[in-house]
mmCIF file of N, CA and C in Angstrom:
data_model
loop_
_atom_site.group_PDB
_atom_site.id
_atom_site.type_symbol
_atom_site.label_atom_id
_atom_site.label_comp_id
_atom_site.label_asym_id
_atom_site.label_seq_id
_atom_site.Cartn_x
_atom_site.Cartn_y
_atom_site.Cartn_z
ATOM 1 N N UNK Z 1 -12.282 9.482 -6.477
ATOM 2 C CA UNK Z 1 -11.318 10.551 -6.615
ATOM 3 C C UNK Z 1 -10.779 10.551 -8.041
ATOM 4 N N UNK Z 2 -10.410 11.419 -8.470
ATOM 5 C CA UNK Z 2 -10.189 11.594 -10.200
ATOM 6 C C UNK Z 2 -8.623 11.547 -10.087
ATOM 7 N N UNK Z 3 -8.323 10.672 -11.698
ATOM 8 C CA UNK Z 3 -7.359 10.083 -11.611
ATOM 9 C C UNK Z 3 -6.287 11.602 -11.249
ATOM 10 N N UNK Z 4 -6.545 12.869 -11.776
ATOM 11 C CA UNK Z 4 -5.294 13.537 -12.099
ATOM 12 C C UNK Z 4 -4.768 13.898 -10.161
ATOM 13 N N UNK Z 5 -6.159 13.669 -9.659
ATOM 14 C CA UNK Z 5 -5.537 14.380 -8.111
ATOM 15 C C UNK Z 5 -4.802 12.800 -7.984
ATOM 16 N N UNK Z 6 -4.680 12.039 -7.925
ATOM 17 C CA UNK Z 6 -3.851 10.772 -7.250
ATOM 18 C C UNK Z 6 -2.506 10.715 -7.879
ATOM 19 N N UNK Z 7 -2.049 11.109 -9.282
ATOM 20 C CA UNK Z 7 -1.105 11.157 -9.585
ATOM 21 C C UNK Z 7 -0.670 12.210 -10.800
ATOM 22 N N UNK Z 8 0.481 12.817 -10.831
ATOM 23 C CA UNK Z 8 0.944 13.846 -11.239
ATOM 24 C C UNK Z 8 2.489 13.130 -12.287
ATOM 25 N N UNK Z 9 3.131 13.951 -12.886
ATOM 26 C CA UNK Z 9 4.355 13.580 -13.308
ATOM 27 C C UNK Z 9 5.235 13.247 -12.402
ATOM 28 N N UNK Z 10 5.591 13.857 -11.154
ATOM 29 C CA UNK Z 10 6.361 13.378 -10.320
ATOM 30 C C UNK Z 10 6.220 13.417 -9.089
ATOM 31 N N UNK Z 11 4.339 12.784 -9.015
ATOM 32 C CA UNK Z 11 4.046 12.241 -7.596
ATOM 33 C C UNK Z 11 2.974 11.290 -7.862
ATOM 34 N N UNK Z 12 2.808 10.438 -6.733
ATOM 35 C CA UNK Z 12 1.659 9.190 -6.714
ATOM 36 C C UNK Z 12 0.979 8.986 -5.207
ATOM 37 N N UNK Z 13 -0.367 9.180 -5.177
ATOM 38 C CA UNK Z 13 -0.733 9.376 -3.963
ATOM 39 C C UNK Z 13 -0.656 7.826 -3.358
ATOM 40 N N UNK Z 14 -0.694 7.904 -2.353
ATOM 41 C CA UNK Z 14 -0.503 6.238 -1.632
ATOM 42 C C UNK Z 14 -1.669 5.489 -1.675
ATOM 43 N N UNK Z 15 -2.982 6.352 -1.855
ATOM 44 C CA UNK Z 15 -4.041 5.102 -2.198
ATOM 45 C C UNK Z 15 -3.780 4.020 -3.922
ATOM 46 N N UNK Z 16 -3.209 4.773 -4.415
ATOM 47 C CA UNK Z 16 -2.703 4.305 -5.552
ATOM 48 C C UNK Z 16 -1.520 2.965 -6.083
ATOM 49 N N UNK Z 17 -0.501 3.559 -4.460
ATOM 50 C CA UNK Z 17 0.495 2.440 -4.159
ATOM 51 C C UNK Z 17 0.592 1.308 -3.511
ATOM 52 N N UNK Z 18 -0.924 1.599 -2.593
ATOM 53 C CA UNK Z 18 -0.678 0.231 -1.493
ATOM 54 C C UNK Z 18 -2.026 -0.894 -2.365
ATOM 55 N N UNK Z 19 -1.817 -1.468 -2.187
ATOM 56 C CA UNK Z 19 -2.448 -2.908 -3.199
ATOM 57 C C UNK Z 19 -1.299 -2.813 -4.424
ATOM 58 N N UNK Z 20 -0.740 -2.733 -4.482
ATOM 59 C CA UNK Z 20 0.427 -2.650 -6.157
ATOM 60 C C UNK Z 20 0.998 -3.779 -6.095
ATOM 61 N N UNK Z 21 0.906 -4.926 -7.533
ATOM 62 C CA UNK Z 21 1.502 -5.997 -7.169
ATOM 63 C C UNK Z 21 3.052 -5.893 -7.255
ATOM 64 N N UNK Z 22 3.796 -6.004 -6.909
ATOM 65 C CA UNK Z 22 5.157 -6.486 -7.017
ATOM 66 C C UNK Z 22 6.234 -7.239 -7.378
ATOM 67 N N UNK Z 23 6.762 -7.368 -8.719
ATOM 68 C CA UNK Z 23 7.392 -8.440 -9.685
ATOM 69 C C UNK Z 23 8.817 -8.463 -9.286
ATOM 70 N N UNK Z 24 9.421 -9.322 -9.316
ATOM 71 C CA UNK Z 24 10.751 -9.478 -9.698
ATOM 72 C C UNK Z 24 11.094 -9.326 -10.417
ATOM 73 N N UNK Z 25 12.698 -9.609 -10.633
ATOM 74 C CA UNK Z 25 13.558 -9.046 -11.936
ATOM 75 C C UNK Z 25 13.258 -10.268 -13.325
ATOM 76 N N UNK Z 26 12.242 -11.207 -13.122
ATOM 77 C CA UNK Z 26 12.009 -12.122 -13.970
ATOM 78 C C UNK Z 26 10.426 -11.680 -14.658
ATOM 79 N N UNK Z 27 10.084 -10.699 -13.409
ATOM 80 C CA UNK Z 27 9.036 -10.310 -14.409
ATOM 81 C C UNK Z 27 7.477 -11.238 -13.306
ATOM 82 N N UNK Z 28 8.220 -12.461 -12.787
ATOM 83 C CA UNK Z 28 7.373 -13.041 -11.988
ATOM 84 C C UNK Z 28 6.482 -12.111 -10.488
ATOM 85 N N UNK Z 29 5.291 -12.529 -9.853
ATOM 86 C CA UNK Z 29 4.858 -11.576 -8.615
ATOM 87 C C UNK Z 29 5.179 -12.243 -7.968
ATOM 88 N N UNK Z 30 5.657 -11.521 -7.223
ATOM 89 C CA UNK Z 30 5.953 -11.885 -5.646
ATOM 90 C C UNK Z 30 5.092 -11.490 -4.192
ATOM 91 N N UNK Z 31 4.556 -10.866 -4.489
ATOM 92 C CA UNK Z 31 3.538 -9.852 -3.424
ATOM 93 C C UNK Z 31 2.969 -8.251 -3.906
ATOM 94 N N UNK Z 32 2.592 -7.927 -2.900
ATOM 95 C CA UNK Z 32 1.783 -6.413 -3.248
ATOM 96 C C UNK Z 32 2.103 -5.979 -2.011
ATOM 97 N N UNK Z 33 1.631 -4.351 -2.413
ATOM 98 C CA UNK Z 33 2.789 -3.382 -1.327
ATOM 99 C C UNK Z 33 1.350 -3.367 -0.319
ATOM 100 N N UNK Z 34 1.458 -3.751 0.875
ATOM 101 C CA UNK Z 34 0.427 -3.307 1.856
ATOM 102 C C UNK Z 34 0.389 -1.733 2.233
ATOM 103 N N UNK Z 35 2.041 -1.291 2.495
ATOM 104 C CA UNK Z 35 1.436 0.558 2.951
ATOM 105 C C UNK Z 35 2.990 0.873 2.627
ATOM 106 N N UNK Z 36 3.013 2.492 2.102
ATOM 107 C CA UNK Z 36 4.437 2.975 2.448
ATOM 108 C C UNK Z 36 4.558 3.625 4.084
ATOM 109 N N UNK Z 37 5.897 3.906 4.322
ATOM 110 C CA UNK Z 37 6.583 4.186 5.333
ATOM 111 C C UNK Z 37 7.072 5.292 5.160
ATOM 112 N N UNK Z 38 6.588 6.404 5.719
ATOM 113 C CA UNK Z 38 6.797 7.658 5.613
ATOM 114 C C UNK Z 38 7.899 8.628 6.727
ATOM 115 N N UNK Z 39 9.083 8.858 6.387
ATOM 116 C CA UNK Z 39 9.583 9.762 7.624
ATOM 117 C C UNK Z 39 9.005 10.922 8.334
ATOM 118 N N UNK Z 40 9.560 10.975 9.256
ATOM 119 C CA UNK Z 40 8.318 11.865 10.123
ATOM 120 C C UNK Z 40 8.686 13.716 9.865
ATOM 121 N N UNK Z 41 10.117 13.534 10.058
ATOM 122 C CA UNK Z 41 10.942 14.674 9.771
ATOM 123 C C UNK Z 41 10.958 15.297 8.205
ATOM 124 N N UNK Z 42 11.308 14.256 7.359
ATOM 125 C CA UNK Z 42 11.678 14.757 5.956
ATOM 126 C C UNK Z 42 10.286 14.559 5.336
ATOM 127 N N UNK Z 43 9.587 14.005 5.299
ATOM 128 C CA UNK Z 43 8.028 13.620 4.596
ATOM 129 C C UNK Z 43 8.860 12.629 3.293
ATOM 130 N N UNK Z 44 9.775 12.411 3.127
ATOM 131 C CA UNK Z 44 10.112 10.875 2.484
ATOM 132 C C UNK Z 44 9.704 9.770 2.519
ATOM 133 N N UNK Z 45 9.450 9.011 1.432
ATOM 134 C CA UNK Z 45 8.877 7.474 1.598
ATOM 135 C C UNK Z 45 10.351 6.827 2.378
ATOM 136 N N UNK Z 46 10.284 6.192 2.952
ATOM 137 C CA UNK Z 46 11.646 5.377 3.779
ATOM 138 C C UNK Z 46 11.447 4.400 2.862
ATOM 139 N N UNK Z 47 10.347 3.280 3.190
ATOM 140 C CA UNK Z 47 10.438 1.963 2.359
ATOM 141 C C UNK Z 47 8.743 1.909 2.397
ATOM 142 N N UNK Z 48 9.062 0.136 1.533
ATOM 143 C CA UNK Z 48 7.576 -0.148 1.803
ATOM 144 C C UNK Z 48 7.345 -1.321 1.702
ATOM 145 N N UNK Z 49 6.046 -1.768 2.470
ATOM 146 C CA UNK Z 49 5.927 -3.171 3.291
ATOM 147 C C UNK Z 49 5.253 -4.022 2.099
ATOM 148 N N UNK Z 50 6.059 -5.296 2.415
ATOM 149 C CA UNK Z 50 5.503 -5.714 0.651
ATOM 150 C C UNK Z 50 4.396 -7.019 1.475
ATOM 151 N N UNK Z 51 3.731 -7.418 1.162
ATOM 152 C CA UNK Z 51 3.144 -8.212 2.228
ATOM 153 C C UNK Z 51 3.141 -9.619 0.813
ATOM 154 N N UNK Z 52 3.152 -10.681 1.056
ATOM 155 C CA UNK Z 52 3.963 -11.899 0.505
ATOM 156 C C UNK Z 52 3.320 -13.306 1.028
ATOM 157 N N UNK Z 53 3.113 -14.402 0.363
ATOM 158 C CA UNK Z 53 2.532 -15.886 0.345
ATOM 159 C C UNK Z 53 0.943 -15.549 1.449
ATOM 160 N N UNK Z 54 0.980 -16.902 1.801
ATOM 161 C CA UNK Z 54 -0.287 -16.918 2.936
ATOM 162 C C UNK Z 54 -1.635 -17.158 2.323
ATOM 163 N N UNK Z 55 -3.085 -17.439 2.898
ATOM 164 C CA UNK Z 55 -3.942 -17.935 1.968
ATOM 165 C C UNK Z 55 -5.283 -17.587 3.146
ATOM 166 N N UNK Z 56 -6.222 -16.275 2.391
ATOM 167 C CA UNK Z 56 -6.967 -15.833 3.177
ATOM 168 C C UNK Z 56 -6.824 -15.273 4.629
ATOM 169 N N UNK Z 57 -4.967 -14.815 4.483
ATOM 170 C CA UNK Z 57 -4.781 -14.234 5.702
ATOM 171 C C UNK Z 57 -3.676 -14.896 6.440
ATOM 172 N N UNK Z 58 -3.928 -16.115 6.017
ATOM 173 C CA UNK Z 58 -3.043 -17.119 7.174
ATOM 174 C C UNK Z 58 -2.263 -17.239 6.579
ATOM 175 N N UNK Z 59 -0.700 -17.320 7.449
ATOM 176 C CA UNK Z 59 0.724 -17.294 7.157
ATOM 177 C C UNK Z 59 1.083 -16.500 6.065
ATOM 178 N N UNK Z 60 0.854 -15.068 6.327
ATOM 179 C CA UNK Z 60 0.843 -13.877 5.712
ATOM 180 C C UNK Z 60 2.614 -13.739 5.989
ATOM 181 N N UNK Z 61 3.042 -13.210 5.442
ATOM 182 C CA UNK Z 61 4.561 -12.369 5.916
ATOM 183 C C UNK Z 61 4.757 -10.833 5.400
ATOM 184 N N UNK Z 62 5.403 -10.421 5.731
ATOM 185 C CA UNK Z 62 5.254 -8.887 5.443
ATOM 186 C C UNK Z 62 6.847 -9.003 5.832
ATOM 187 N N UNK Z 63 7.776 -7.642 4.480
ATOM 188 C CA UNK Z 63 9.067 -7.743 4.133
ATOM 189 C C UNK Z 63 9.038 -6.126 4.010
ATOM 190 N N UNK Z 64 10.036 -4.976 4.750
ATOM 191 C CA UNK Z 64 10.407 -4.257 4.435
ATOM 192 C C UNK Z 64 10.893 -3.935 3.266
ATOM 193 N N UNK Z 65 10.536 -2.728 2.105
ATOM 194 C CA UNK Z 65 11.524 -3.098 0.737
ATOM 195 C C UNK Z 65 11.725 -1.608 1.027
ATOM 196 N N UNK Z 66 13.403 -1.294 0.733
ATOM 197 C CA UNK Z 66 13.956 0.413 0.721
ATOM 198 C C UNK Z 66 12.960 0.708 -0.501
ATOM 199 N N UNK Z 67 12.566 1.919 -0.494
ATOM 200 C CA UNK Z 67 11.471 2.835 -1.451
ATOM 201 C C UNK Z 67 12.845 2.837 -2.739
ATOM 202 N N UNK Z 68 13.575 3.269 -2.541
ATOM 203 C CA UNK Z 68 14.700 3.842 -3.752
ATOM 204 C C UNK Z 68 15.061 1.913 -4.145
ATOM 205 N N UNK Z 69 14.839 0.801 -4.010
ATOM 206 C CA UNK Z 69 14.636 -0.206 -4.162
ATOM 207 C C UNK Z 69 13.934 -0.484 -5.175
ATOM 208 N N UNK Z 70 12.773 0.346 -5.588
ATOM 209 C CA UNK Z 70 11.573 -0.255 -5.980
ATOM 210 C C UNK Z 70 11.720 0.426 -7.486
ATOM 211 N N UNK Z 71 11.142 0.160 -8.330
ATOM 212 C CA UNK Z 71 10.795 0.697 -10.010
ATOM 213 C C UNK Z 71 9.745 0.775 -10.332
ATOM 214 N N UNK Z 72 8.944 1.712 -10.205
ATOM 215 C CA UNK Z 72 7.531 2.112 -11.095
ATOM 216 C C UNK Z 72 7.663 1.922 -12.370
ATOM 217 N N UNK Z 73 6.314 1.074 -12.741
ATOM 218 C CA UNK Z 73 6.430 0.560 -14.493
ATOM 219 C C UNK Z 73 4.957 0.618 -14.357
ATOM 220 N N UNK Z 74 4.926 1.764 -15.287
ATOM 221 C CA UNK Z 74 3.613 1.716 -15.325
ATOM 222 C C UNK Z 74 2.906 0.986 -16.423
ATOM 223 N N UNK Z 75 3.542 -0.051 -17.418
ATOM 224 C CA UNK Z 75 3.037 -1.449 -17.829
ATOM 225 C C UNK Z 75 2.811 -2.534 -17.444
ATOM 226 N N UNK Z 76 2.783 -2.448 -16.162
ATOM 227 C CA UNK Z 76 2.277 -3.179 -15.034
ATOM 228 C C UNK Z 76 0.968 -3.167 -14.318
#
């Protein structure tokens, strides 16, 4: 799929968002986003599932993060 259909100035399609690694405020990763969470009513991202530690699967955890939570950097 070509980059311009996946993302626009002020949109990003979700194949784009889910694998995204996820840093803290140190700059360190912490996980990658497994999927966003979409409202059913408003078509809003709600949040999104950050999926976190574990090794080939095992003792995986998965953490709700609020969407308005999060900061796109696209030097990342």
């Amino acid at each position: 799929m070509a980059t311009e259909a996946r993302e626009t100035a002020g949109l990003i399609g979700s194949d784009k968002v889910e694998g995204t690694n996820v840093y803290d405020a140190h700059g360190e990763k912490i996980g990658s986003i497994e999927r966003v969470m979409i409202e059913k009513r408003s078509g809003h991202v709600a949040y999104a599932v950050l999926r976190f530690g574990g090794f080939l699967g095992i003792g995986t955890d998965y953490y709700p993060i609020p969407w308005d939570s999060l900061k796109y950097d696209t030097s990342q």
